[in-house]
CSV table of N, CA and C in Angstrom, one decimal:
chain,number,residue,atom,x,y,z
A,1,MET,N,-1.3,11.3,39.6
A,1,MET,CA,-1.0,11.7,38.4
A,1,MET,C,0.6,11.2,37.9
A,2,THR,N,0.3,10.2,37.1
A,2,THR,CA,1.9,9.8,36.8
A,2,THR,C,2.3,10.4,35.4
A,3,THR,N,3.5,10.8,35.0
A,3,THR,CA,3.8,11.4,33.7
A,3,THR,C,5.0,10.7,33.0
A,4,THR,N,5.1,10.6,32.3
A,4,THR,CA,6.3,9.9,31.5
A,4,THR,C,6.9,11.4,30.5
A,5,ALA,N,8.2,11.0,30.3
A,5,ALA,CA,9.0,12.1,29.4
A,5,ALA,C,8.4,11.9,27.9
A,6,PRO,N,8.3,12.9,27.1
A,6,PRO,CA,7.6,12.6,25.7
A,6,PRO,C,8.8,11.9,25.1
A,7,LYS,N,8.2,11.1,24.2
A,7,LYS,CA,9.3,10.4,23.3
A,7,LYS,C,9.4,11.2,22.0
A,8,ILE,N,10.5,11.4,21.3
A,8,ILE,CA,10.6,12.5,20.2
A,8,ILE,C,10.9,11.3,18.9
A,9,ASP,N,10.0,11.4,17.7
A,9,ASP,CA,10.4,10.9,16.6
A,9,ASP,C,11.6,11.5,15.9
A,10,THR,N,12.4,10.8,15.9
A,10,THR,CA,14.0,11.5,15.4
A,10,THR,C,14.4,11.1,14.1
A,11,ASP,N,13.0,11.1,13.1
A,11,ASP,CA,13.4,10.6,11.6
A,11,ASP,C,13.6,12.1,11.1
A,12,ASN,N,13.5,13.3,11.5
A,12,ASN,CA,13.5,14.5,10.8
A,12,ASN,C,15.2,15.0,10.9
A,13,ASP,N,15.7,15.1,9.7
A,13,ASP,CA,17.2,15.8,9.9
A,13,ASP,C,17.1,17.2,10.0
A,14,ASP,N,16.1,18.0,9.7
A,14,ASP,CA,16.0,19.5,9.6
A,14,ASP,C,16.6,20.0,11.2
A,15,ASP,N,17.5,20.7,10.8
A,15,ASP,CA,17.9,21.9,12.1
A,15,ASP,C,16.8,22.5,12.6
A,16,ASP,N,16.9,22.9,13.7
A,16,ASP,CA,16.0,23.7,14.3
A,16,ASP,C,16.7,25.1,13.8
A,17,LYS,N,16.0,25.8,13.1
A,17,LYS,CA,16.5,27.1,12.5
A,17,LYS,C,15.3,28.2,12.9
A,18,ALA,N,15.6,29.4,13.3
A,18,ALA,CA,14.6,30.3,13.5
A,18,ALA,C,14.2,30.9,12.0
A,19,PRO,N,12.6,30.3,11.8
A,19,PRO,CA,12.3,30.8,10.4
A,19,PRO,C,11.8,32.4,10.7
A,20,LEU,N,11.4,32.8,9.5
A,20,LEU,CA,10.8,34.1,9.2
A,20,LEU,C,11.5,35.0,9.9
A,21,GLY,N,12.9,35.3,10.3
A,21,GLY,CA,13.4,36.1,10.8
A,21,GLY,C,13.4,36.4,12.3
A,22,LEU,N,12.8,35.1,12.7
A,22,LEU,CA,12.6,35.2,14.2
A,22,LEU,C,14.2,35.2,15.2
A,23,GLN,N,14.3,35.7,15.9
A,23,GLN,CA,15.5,35.6,16.9
A,23,GLN,C,15.6,34.2,17.7
A,24,ARG,N,14.5,33.6,18.0
A,24,ARG,CA,14.7,32.2,18.6
A,24,ARG,C,14.0,31.3,17.9
A,25,PRO,N,14.4,29.9,17.8
A,25,PRO,CA,13.9,29.0,17.1
A,25,PRO,C,12.4,28.9,17.6
A,26,LEU,N,11.5,28.2,16.8
A,26,LEU,CA,10.1,28.0,16.8
A,26,LEU,C,9.5,26.7,17.2
A,27,ARG,N,8.9,26.3,18.1
A,27,ARG,CA,7.9,25.1,18.5
A,27,ARG,C,6.9,25.4,18.2
A,28,VAL,N,6.3,24.6,17.5
A,28,VAL,CA,4.7,24.5,17.1
A,28,VAL,C,4.1,23.7,18.1
A,29,LEU,N,3.1,24.2,18.9
A,29,LEU,CA,2.3,23.4,19.6
A,29,LEU,C,1.1,23.1,19.2
A,30,SER,N,0.4,21.9,19.2
A,30,SER,CA,-0.7,21.6,18.4
A,30,SER,C,-1.7,20.8,18.9
A,31,ASP,N,-2.8,20.6,19.1
A,31,ASP,CA,-3.7,19.7,19.3
A,31,ASP,C,-3.7,18.7,17.7
A,32,ILE,N,-4.4,17.3,17.9
A,32,ILE,CA,-4.4,16.6,16.6
A,32,ILE,C,-5.9,16.6,15.9
A,33,ASP,N,-6.7,16.1,17.0
A,33,ASP,CA,-8.0,15.5,16.3
A,33,ASP,C,-8.8,16.8,16.5
A,34,ASP,N,-9.3,17.0,15.1
A,34,ASP,CA,-9.9,18.1,14.8
A,34,ASP,C,-9.3,19.5,14.5
A,35,THR,N,-7.8,19.5,14.8
A,35,THR,CA,-7.2,20.6,14.5
A,35,THR,C,-6.3,20.3,13.3
A,36,LEU,N,-5.3,19.1,12.9
A,36,LEU,CA,-4.8,18.5,12.2
A,36,LEU,C,-5.7,17.3,11.1
A,37,VAL,N,-6.5,16.5,11.7
A,37,VAL,CA,-7.4,15.8,11.1
A,37,VAL,C,-8.6,15.8,11.7
A,38,HIS,N,-9.5,15.6,10.8
A,38,HIS,CA,-11.2,15.3,11.2
A,38,HIS,C,-11.3,14.0,12.0
A,39,SER,N,-11.6,13.9,13.2
A,39,SER,CA,-12.0,13.0,14.1
A,39,SER,C,-13.5,12.3,13.6
A,40,GLY,N,-14.2,13.0,13.4
A,40,GLY,CA,-15.4,12.8,13.2
A,40,GLY,C,-16.4,12.7,14.3
A,41,TYR,N,-15.8,12.9,15.7
A,41,TYR,CA,-16.5,13.1,16.9
A,41,TYR,C,-16.8,14.5,17.3
A,42,GLY,N,-16.2,15.6,16.7
A,42,GLY,CA,-16.7,16.8,17.1
A,42,GLY,C,-17.9,17.3,16.5
A,43,LEU,N,-18.7,18.2,17.2
A,43,LEU,CA,-20.1,18.5,16.8
A,43,LEU,C,-19.9,19.9,15.7
A,44,GLY,N,-18.9,20.5,16.1
A,44,GLY,CA,-18.6,21.9,15.1
A,44,GLY,C,-17.6,21.4,14.0
A,45,GLY,N,-17.1,22.5,13.3
A,45,GLY,CA,-16.0,22.2,12.3
A,45,GLY,C,-16.4,22.0,11.0
A,46,PRO,N,-15.8,21.7,10.3
A,46,PRO,CA,-15.9,21.2,8.8
A,46,PRO,C,-16.7,19.7,8.7
A,47,LYS,N,-17.6,19.5,7.9
A,47,LYS,CA,-18.0,18.4,7.4
A,47,LYS,C,-17.4,17.4,6.6
A,48,LEU,N,-16.3,16.8,7.3
A,48,LEU,CA,-15.4,16.0,6.2
A,48,LEU,C,-15.5,14.7,6.6
A,49,PRO,N,-15.3,13.9,5.6
A,49,PRO,CA,-14.6,12.5,6.1
A,49,PRO,C,-13.9,12.3,7.2
A,50,ASN,N,-14.3,11.3,8.3
A,50,ASN,CA,-13.2,10.7,9.2
A,50,ASN,C,-11.9,10.4,8.7
A,51,GLY,N,-11.1,10.8,9.5
A,51,GLY,CA,-9.7,11.0,9.1
A,51,GLY,C,-9.2,11.8,8.1
A,52,THR,N,-9.9,12.8,7.4
A,52,THR,CA,-9.5,13.8,6.5
A,52,THR,C,-8.5,14.7,7.0
A,53,ILE,N,-7.3,14.9,6.4
A,53,ILE,CA,-6.5,16.0,6.9
A,53,ILE,C,-6.9,17.2,6.5
A,54,LEU,N,-7.2,18.1,7.7
A,54,LEU,CA,-7.8,19.4,7.5
A,54,LEU,C,-6.9,20.3,6.2
A,55,PRO,N,-7.7,21.0,5.4
A,55,PRO,CA,-6.9,21.5,4.4
A,55,PRO,C,-6.0,22.7,5.0
A,56,GLY,N,-4.5,22.6,4.5
A,56,GLY,CA,-3.9,23.7,5.0
A,56,GLY,C,-2.9,23.6,6.2
A,57,ALA,N,-3.3,22.5,7.1
A,57,ALA,CA,-2.7,22.2,8.3
A,57,ALA,C,-1.2,21.8,8.0
A,58,VAL,N,-1.1,20.6,7.3
A,58,VAL,CA,0.2,20.3,7.3
A,58,VAL,C,1.4,21.4,6.7
A,59,PRO,N,0.7,21.8,5.6
A,59,PRO,CA,1.6,22.5,4.8
A,59,PRO,C,2.0,24.0,5.7
A,60,LEU,N,0.7,24.4,6.5
A,60,LEU,CA,1.1,25.4,7.7
A,60,LEU,C,2.3,25.1,8.4
A,61,ILE,N,2.3,24.0,9.2
A,61,ILE,CA,3.2,23.3,10.1
A,61,ILE,C,4.4,23.4,9.4
A,62,ASP,N,4.7,22.6,8.1
A,62,ASP,CA,5.7,22.8,7.4
A,62,ASP,C,6.5,24.2,7.1
A,63,ASN,N,5.5,25.0,6.7
A,63,ASN,CA,6.2,26.4,6.3
A,63,ASN,C,6.8,27.3,7.3
A,64,LEU,N,6.3,26.9,8.6
A,64,LEU,CA,6.4,27.5,10.2
A,64,LEU,C,8.0,27.2,10.3
A,65,LYS,N,8.3,26.0,9.8
A,65,LYS,CA,9.8,25.2,10.0
A,65,LYS,C,10.2,25.1,11.3
A,66,GLY,N,9.1,25.0,12.3
A,66,GLY,CA,9.3,24.7,13.5
A,66,GLY,C,9.1,23.3,14.0
A,67,ARG,N,9.7,22.8,15.1
A,67,ARG,CA,9.5,21.6,15.5
A,67,ARG,C,7.9,21.4,15.8
A,68,ALA,N,7.4,20.3,15.8
A,68,ALA,CA,5.8,20.4,16.1
A,68,ALA,C,6.2,19.2,17.4
A,69,ALA,N,5.2,20.0,18.4
A,69,ALA,CA,4.7,18.9,19.6
A,69,ALA,C,3.5,18.9,19.4
A,70,PHE,N,2.6,17.7,19.4
A,70,PHE,CA,1.2,17.6,19.5
A,70,PHE,C,0.9,17.2,21.0
A,71,SER,N,-0.1,18.2,21.6
A,71,SER,CA,-0.6,18.0,23.1
A,71,SER,C,-1.9,17.4,22.8
A,72,THR,N,-2.4,16.2,23.1
A,72,THR,CA,-3.5,15.4,22.8
A,72,THR,C,-4.2,15.1,24.2
A,73,ALA,N,-5.5,14.5,24.0
A,73,ALA,CA,-6.1,13.9,25.0
A,73,ALA,C,-6.0,12.3,24.7
A,74,ARG,N,-5.6,11.8,23.7
A,74,ARG,CA,-5.2,10.6,23.2
A,74,ARG,C,-4.4,9.8,24.4
A,75,PRO,N,-4.9,8.6,24.9
A,75,PRO,CA,-4.1,8.3,26.0
A,75,PRO,C,-2.6,7.8,25.5
A,76,GLU,N,-1.7,7.2,26.6
A,76,GLU,CA,-0.2,6.9,26.1
A,76,GLU,C,0.0,6.0,25.5
A,77,PHE,N,-1.0,4.8,25.7
A,77,PHE,CA,-1.0,3.6,25.0
A,77,PHE,C,-1.2,3.6,23.5
A,78,THR,N,-2.0,4.9,23.3
A,78,THR,CA,-2.0,4.9,21.6
A,78,THR,C,-0.8,5.7,21.1
A,79,GLU,N,0.2,6.1,22.0
A,79,GLU,CA,1.4,6.9,21.1
A,79,GLU,C,2.0,6.4,20.0
A,80,HIS,N,2.4,4.9,19.9
A,80,HIS,CA,3.0,4.3,18.9
A,80,HIS,C,2.0,4.5,17.6
A,81,PHE,N,0.6,4.3,17.6
A,81,PHE,CA,-0.3,4.6,16.4
A,81,PHE,C,0.1,5.9,16.0
A,82,THR,N,0.1,6.9,16.9
A,82,THR,CA,0.0,8.3,16.6
A,82,THR,C,1.2,8.8,16.1
A,83,TYR,N,2.3,8.2,16.4
A,83,TYR,CA,3.5,8.6,16.1
A,83,TYR,C,3.6,8.2,14.3
A,84,ARG,N,3.3,6.9,14.3
A,84,ARG,CA,3.1,6.2,13.0
A,84,ARG,C,2.5,7.0,12.1
A,85,THR,N,0.9,7.5,12.4
A,85,THR,CA,0.0,8.1,11.9
A,85,THR,C,0.6,9.5,11.1
A,86,LEU,N,1.7,10.2,12.4
A,86,LEU,CA,1.7,11.4,11.8
A,86,LEU,C,2.8,11.3,10.7
A,87,ARG,N,3.7,10.4,10.7
A,87,ARG,CA,4.9,10.1,10.1
A,87,ARG,C,4.0,9.5,8.4
A,88,GLU,N,3.5,8.6,8.5
A,88,GLU,CA,2.8,7.6,7.4
A,88,GLU,C,1.8,8.5,6.6
A,89,HIS,N,1.0,9.1,7.4
A,89,HIS,CA,-0.4,9.5,6.9
A,89,HIS,C,-0.3,10.9,6.6
A,90,TYR,N,0.2,11.5,7.5
A,90,TYR,CA,0.3,13.1,7.6
A,90,TYR,C,1.6,13.7,7.1
A,91,GLY,N,2.8,12.8,6.9
A,91,GLY,CA,4.0,13.4,6.3
A,91,GLY,C,4.6,14.4,7.6
A,92,ILE,N,4.4,14.0,8.9
A,92,ILE,CA,5.2,15.0,9.7
A,92,ILE,C,6.3,13.8,10.5
A,93,ARG,N,7.5,14.1,10.6
A,93,ARG,CA,8.7,13.9,11.3
A,93,ARG,C,9.0,14.4,12.1
A,94,GLY,N,9.5,14.2,13.2
A,94,GLY,CA,10.4,14.8,14.0
A,94,GLY,C,9.6,15.4,15.0
A,95,ALA,N,8.3,14.7,15.2
A,95,ALA,CA,7.4,15.6,16.2
A,95,ALA,C,7.4,14.9,17.6
A,96,VAL,N,6.8,15.6,18.5
A,96,VAL,CA,6.8,15.1,19.8
A,96,VAL,C,5.4,14.9,20.1
A,97,VAL,N,4.9,13.8,20.9
A,97,VAL,CA,3.4,13.9,21.0
A,97,VAL,C,3.4,13.5,22.5
A,98,LEU,N,2.6,14.6,23.3
A,98,LEU,CA,2.1,14.9,24.7
A,98,LEU,C,1.2,14.2,25.0
A,99,SER,N,1.1,12.9,25.4
A,99,SER,CA,-0.1,12.3,25.3
A,99,SER,C,-0.8,12.6,26.9
A,100,GLY,N,-2.3,12.4,26.6
A,100,GLY,CA,-3.4,12.2,27.7
A,100,GLY,C,-3.1,11.0,28.5
A,101,GLN,N,-4.1,10.7,29.1
A,101,GLN,CA,-4.6,9.3,29.9
A,101,GLN,C,-5.8,8.9,29.2
A,102,LEU,N,-6.1,7.7,29.5
A,102,LEU,CA,-7.2,7.2,29.3
A,102,LEU,C,-8.5,7.9,30.0
A,103,VAL,N,-8.4,8.0,31.1
A,103,VAL,CA,-9.6,8.7,31.9
A,103,VAL,C,-9.8,10.1,31.1
A,104,ASP,N,-8.9,10.7,30.5
A,104,ASP,CA,-9.3,12.0,29.7
A,104,ASP,C,-10.2,12.0,28.6
A,105,SER,N,-9.8,10.8,27.9
A,105,SER,CA,-10.6,10.4,26.6
A,105,SER,C,-12.1,10.0,27.2
A,106,LEU,N,-12.1,9.3,28.2
A,106,LEU,CA,-13.5,8.6,28.8
A,106,LEU,C,-14.2,9.9,29.3
A,107,LEU,N,-13.7,11.0,29.7
A,107,LEU,CA,-14.4,11.7,30.1
A,107,LEU,C,-15.2,12.7,29.2
A,108,ILE,N,-15.3,12.6,28.1
A,108,ILE,CA,-15.8,13.4,27.0
A,108,ILE,C,-17.1,12.9,26.9
A,109,PRO,N,-17.6,11.7,26.8
A,109,PRO,CA,-19.1,11.3,26.9
A,109,PRO,C,-19.8,11.2,28.1
A,110,PHE,N,-18.9,11.1,29.4
A,110,PHE,CA,-19.5,10.6,30.3
A,110,PHE,C,-19.5,12.0,31.4
A,111,ALA,N,-18.7,12.9,31.3
A,111,ALA,CA,-18.9,14.1,31.8
A,111,ALA,C,-18.5,15.5,31.1
A,112,PRO,N,-19.5,15.5,30.1
A,112,PRO,CA,-19.2,16.8,29.2
A,112,PRO,C,-19.0,17.9,29.6
A,113,ASP,N,-19.6,18.2,30.9
A,113,ASP,CA,-19.5,19.6,31.7
A,113,ASP,C,-18.5,19.9,32.0
A,114,HIS,N,-17.5,18.8,32.4
A,114,HIS,CA,-16.3,18.9,33.2
A,114,HIS,C,-14.9,18.6,32.2
A,115,SER,N,-15.3,17.8,31.3
A,115,SER,CA,-14.3,17.3,30.2
A,115,SER,C,-13.4,18.5,29.9
A,116,ASN,N,-13.8,19.3,29.2
A,116,ASN,CA,-13.1,20.6,28.7
A,116,ASN,C,-11.8,21.1,29.7
A,117,GLU,N,-12.4,21.3,30.8
A,117,GLU,CA,-11.4,21.9,32.1
A,117,GLU,C,-10.4,21.0,32.4
A,118,TRP,N,-10.8,19.4,32.7
A,118,TRP,CA,-9.8,18.5,32.9
A,118,TRP,C,-8.8,18.1,32.0
A,119,ILE,N,-9.4,18.2,30.8
A,119,ILE,CA,-8.3,17.8,29.5
A,119,ILE,C,-7.6,18.9,29.3
A,120,SER,N,-8.0,20.4,29.3
A,120,SER,CA,-7.0,21.5,29.4
A,120,SER,C,-6.0,21.2,30.4
A,121,LYS,N,-6.3,21.1,31.4
A,121,LYS,CA,-5.4,20.7,32.3
A,121,LYS,C,-4.5,20.0,32.2
A,122,ARG,N,-4.7,18.8,31.8
A,122,ARG,CA,-3.7,17.9,31.5
A,122,ARG,C,-2.8,18.3,30.3
A,123,LYS,N,-3.3,19.0,29.2
A,123,LYS,CA,-2.7,19.5,28.1
A,123,LYS,C,-1.6,20.7,28.4
A,124,LEU,N,-2.3,21.2,29.4
A,124,LEU,CA,-1.3,22.5,29.9
A,124,LEU,C,-0.1,22.0,30.7
A,125,ASP,N,-0.4,21.1,31.6
A,125,ASP,CA,0.6,20.3,32.5
A,125,ASP,C,1.9,19.8,31.4
A,126,ASN,N,1.4,18.9,30.5
A,126,ASN,CA,2.3,18.4,29.4
A,126,ASN,C,3.0,19.6,28.7
A,127,ILE,N,2.4,20.7,28.2
A,127,ILE,CA,3.1,21.6,27.4
A,127,ILE,C,3.7,22.5,28.5
A,128,PHE,N,3.6,22.8,29.7
A,128,PHE,CA,4.3,23.5,30.4
A,128,PHE,C,5.8,22.7,30.9
A,129,LYS,N,5.8,21.3,30.9
A,129,LYS,CA,6.8,20.3,31.1
A,129,LYS,C,7.7,20.6,29.8
A,130,TYR,N,7.0,20.5,28.6
A,130,TYR,CA,7.9,20.7,27.4
A,130,TYR,C,8.5,22.0,27.4
A,131,ILE,N,7.9,23.1,27.6
A,131,ILE,CA,8.4,24.5,27.6
A,131,ILE,C,9.6,24.6,28.1
A,132,ARG,N,9.5,24.0,29.5
A,132,ARG,CA,10.8,24.1,30.4
A,132,ARG,C,11.9,23.4,29.8
A,133,VAL,N,11.7,22.2,28.9
A,133,VAL,CA,13.0,21.8,28.3
A,133,VAL,C,13.4,22.7,27.1
A,134,PHE,N,12.6,23.6,26.5
A,134,PHE,CA,13.1,24.3,25.6
A,134,PHE,C,12.7,25.8,26.0
A,135,PRO,N,13.6,26.4,27.0
A,135,PRO,CA,13.4,27.7,27.5
A,135,PRO,C,14.1,28.9,26.4
A,136,GLU,N,14.9,28.4,25.4
A,136,GLU,CA,15.3,29.2,24.2
A,136,GLU,C,14.1,29.5,23.1
A,137,CYS,N,13.3,28.7,23.2
A,137,CYS,CA,12.3,28.8,22.0
A,137,CYS,C,11.1,29.6,22.2
A,138,LYS,N,10.4,29.9,21.2
A,138,LYS,CA,9.1,30.4,21.1
A,138,LYS,C,8.2,29.7,20.7
A,139,PHE,N,7.0,29.8,21.3
A,139,PHE,CA,5.9,28.7,21.1
A,139,PHE,C,4.6,29.3,20.4
A,140,LEU,N,4.0,28.5,19.3
A,140,LEU,CA,2.9,28.9,18.6
A,140,LEU,C,2.0,27.9,18.9
A,141,TRP,N,0.6,28.1,19.4
A,141,TRP,CA,-0.1,27.1,19.6
A,141,TRP,C,-1.4,26.9,18.3
A,142,PHE,N,-1.8,25.8,18.1
A,142,PHE,CA,-3.0,25.7,17.2
A,142,PHE,C,-3.8,24.6,17.9
A,143,GLY,N,-5.0,25.0,18.0
A,143,GLY,CA,-6.3,24.2,18.4
A,143,GLY,C,-7.3,24.4,17.9
A,144,ASP,N,-8.5,23.6,18.3
A,144,ASP,CA,-9.9,23.7,17.7
A,144,ASP,C,-10.7,24.4,19.1
A,145,SER,N,-12.1,24.1,18.6
A,145,SER,CA,-13.1,24.3,19.6
A,145,SER,C,-13.4,23.4,20.7
A,146,GLY,N,-12.8,22.4,20.6
A,146,GLY,CA,-12.9,21.2,21.6
A,146,GLY,C,-12.0,20.7,22.6
A,147,GLN,N,-12.3,19.8,23.4
A,147,GLN,CA,-11.1,19.3,24.4
A,147,GLN,C,-10.1,20.3,24.9
A,148,GLY,N,-10.8,21.2,25.2
A,148,GLY,CA,-10.2,22.2,26.2
A,148,GLY,C,-9.2,23.2,25.4
A,149,ASP,N,-9.1,23.1,24.2
A,149,ASP,CA,-8.4,24.0,23.2
A,149,ASP,C,-8.4,25.5,23.5
A,150,ILE,N,-9.5,25.9,23.6
A,150,ILE,CA,-9.5,27.5,23.8
A,150,ILE,C,-8.9,27.7,25.2
A,151,ILE,N,-9.2,26.9,26.1
A,151,ILE,CA,-8.7,27.1,27.6
A,151,ILE,C,-7.3,27.3,27.4
A,152,VAL,N,-6.5,26.1,26.8
A,152,VAL,CA,-5.2,26.0,26.4
A,152,VAL,C,-4.7,27.0,25.8
A,153,GLY,N,-5.3,27.8,24.7
A,153,GLY,CA,-4.7,29.0,24.1
A,153,GLY,C,-4.9,30.2,24.8
A,154,THR,N,-6.1,30.2,25.7
A,154,THR,CA,-6.0,31.3,26.5
A,154,THR,C,-5.1,31.6,27.6
A,155,ILE,N,-4.9,30.3,28.3
A,155,ILE,CA,-3.9,30.4,29.5
A,155,ILE,C,-2.4,30.4,28.9
A,156,LEU,N,-2.1,29.9,27.7
A,156,LEU,CA,-0.7,30.0,27.0
A,156,LEU,C,-0.5,31.7,26.6
A,157,ASN,N,-1.4,32.2,26.3
A,157,ASN,CA,-1.4,33.6,25.7
A,157,ASN,C,-1.2,34.4,27.1
A,158,THR,N,-1.5,34.2,28.0
A,158,THR,CA,-1.3,35.0,29.2
A,158,THR,C,-0.3,34.5,30.3
A,159,ASP,N,0.0,33.4,30.3
A,159,ASP,CA,0.9,32.8,31.4
A,159,ASP,C,2.7,33.3,31.1
A,160,PRO,N,2.9,34.1,32.2
A,160,PRO,CA,4.5,34.4,32.0
A,160,PRO,C,5.2,33.5,31.8
A,161,ARG,N,5.2,32.0,32.1
A,161,ARG,CA,6.3,31.1,31.4
A,161,ARG,C,6.2,31.0,29.7
A,162,THR,N,5.0,31.6,29.1
A,162,THR,CA,5.4,31.5,27.7
A,162,THR,C,5.9,32.9,27.1
A,163,LYS,N,6.3,33.7,28.0
A,163,LYS,CA,6.7,35.2,27.6
A,163,LYS,C,8.2,35.2,27.6
A,164,GLU,N,8.7,36.3,26.7
A,164,GLU,CA,10.2,36.2,26.8
A,164,GLU,C,10.6,36.7,28.0
C-alpha cells in the first residue's frame, strides 16, 4: 500500500484557535459523502437530490472553528476535484483531504460484505497518520452509517492514540 502525504488547501487565513474554551486546538475529522453532501448512492439517510449539502453540516464545521480534515474513500486521483468542490461549492477552505484508493471505491459494489471493514481500515490509517502530525490537538469525528464510518468512530473513541 502506497500513501502520500495529505495536501493542505492553504486558502484559509484563520488561525488555529482553541474554540469553546478548549485547552487544545480542535481538528474536525469528517467523511464527505453522505456526511457533508448527499451522494445519492447510500441506501439510508435523507432522500435529497444528489449533490445536496446536508442541512447544518457546513455551519456546524464553521462554528466549531477547527481545521477540517476529510477522510474519504474517494481515490487520490480525485483530490483536485474534491478540494475545488470543498472550496467552491461548500465554502470550506483550509481543509485537508485524506484520500482512499480506487480499489476502496470498487469494493463497495463488488464486495459489499467486506467493503466497510476495508474502507474503515484505510480511513483509520490515514487519520492516525494525520493525528501524529498534530499531537497538540483534540479531534472530533463526523461520519455516517456507510463506508466504515461507524467502525472508524468506534475505534477513534476507544483508541489510546486519540486520548490526552
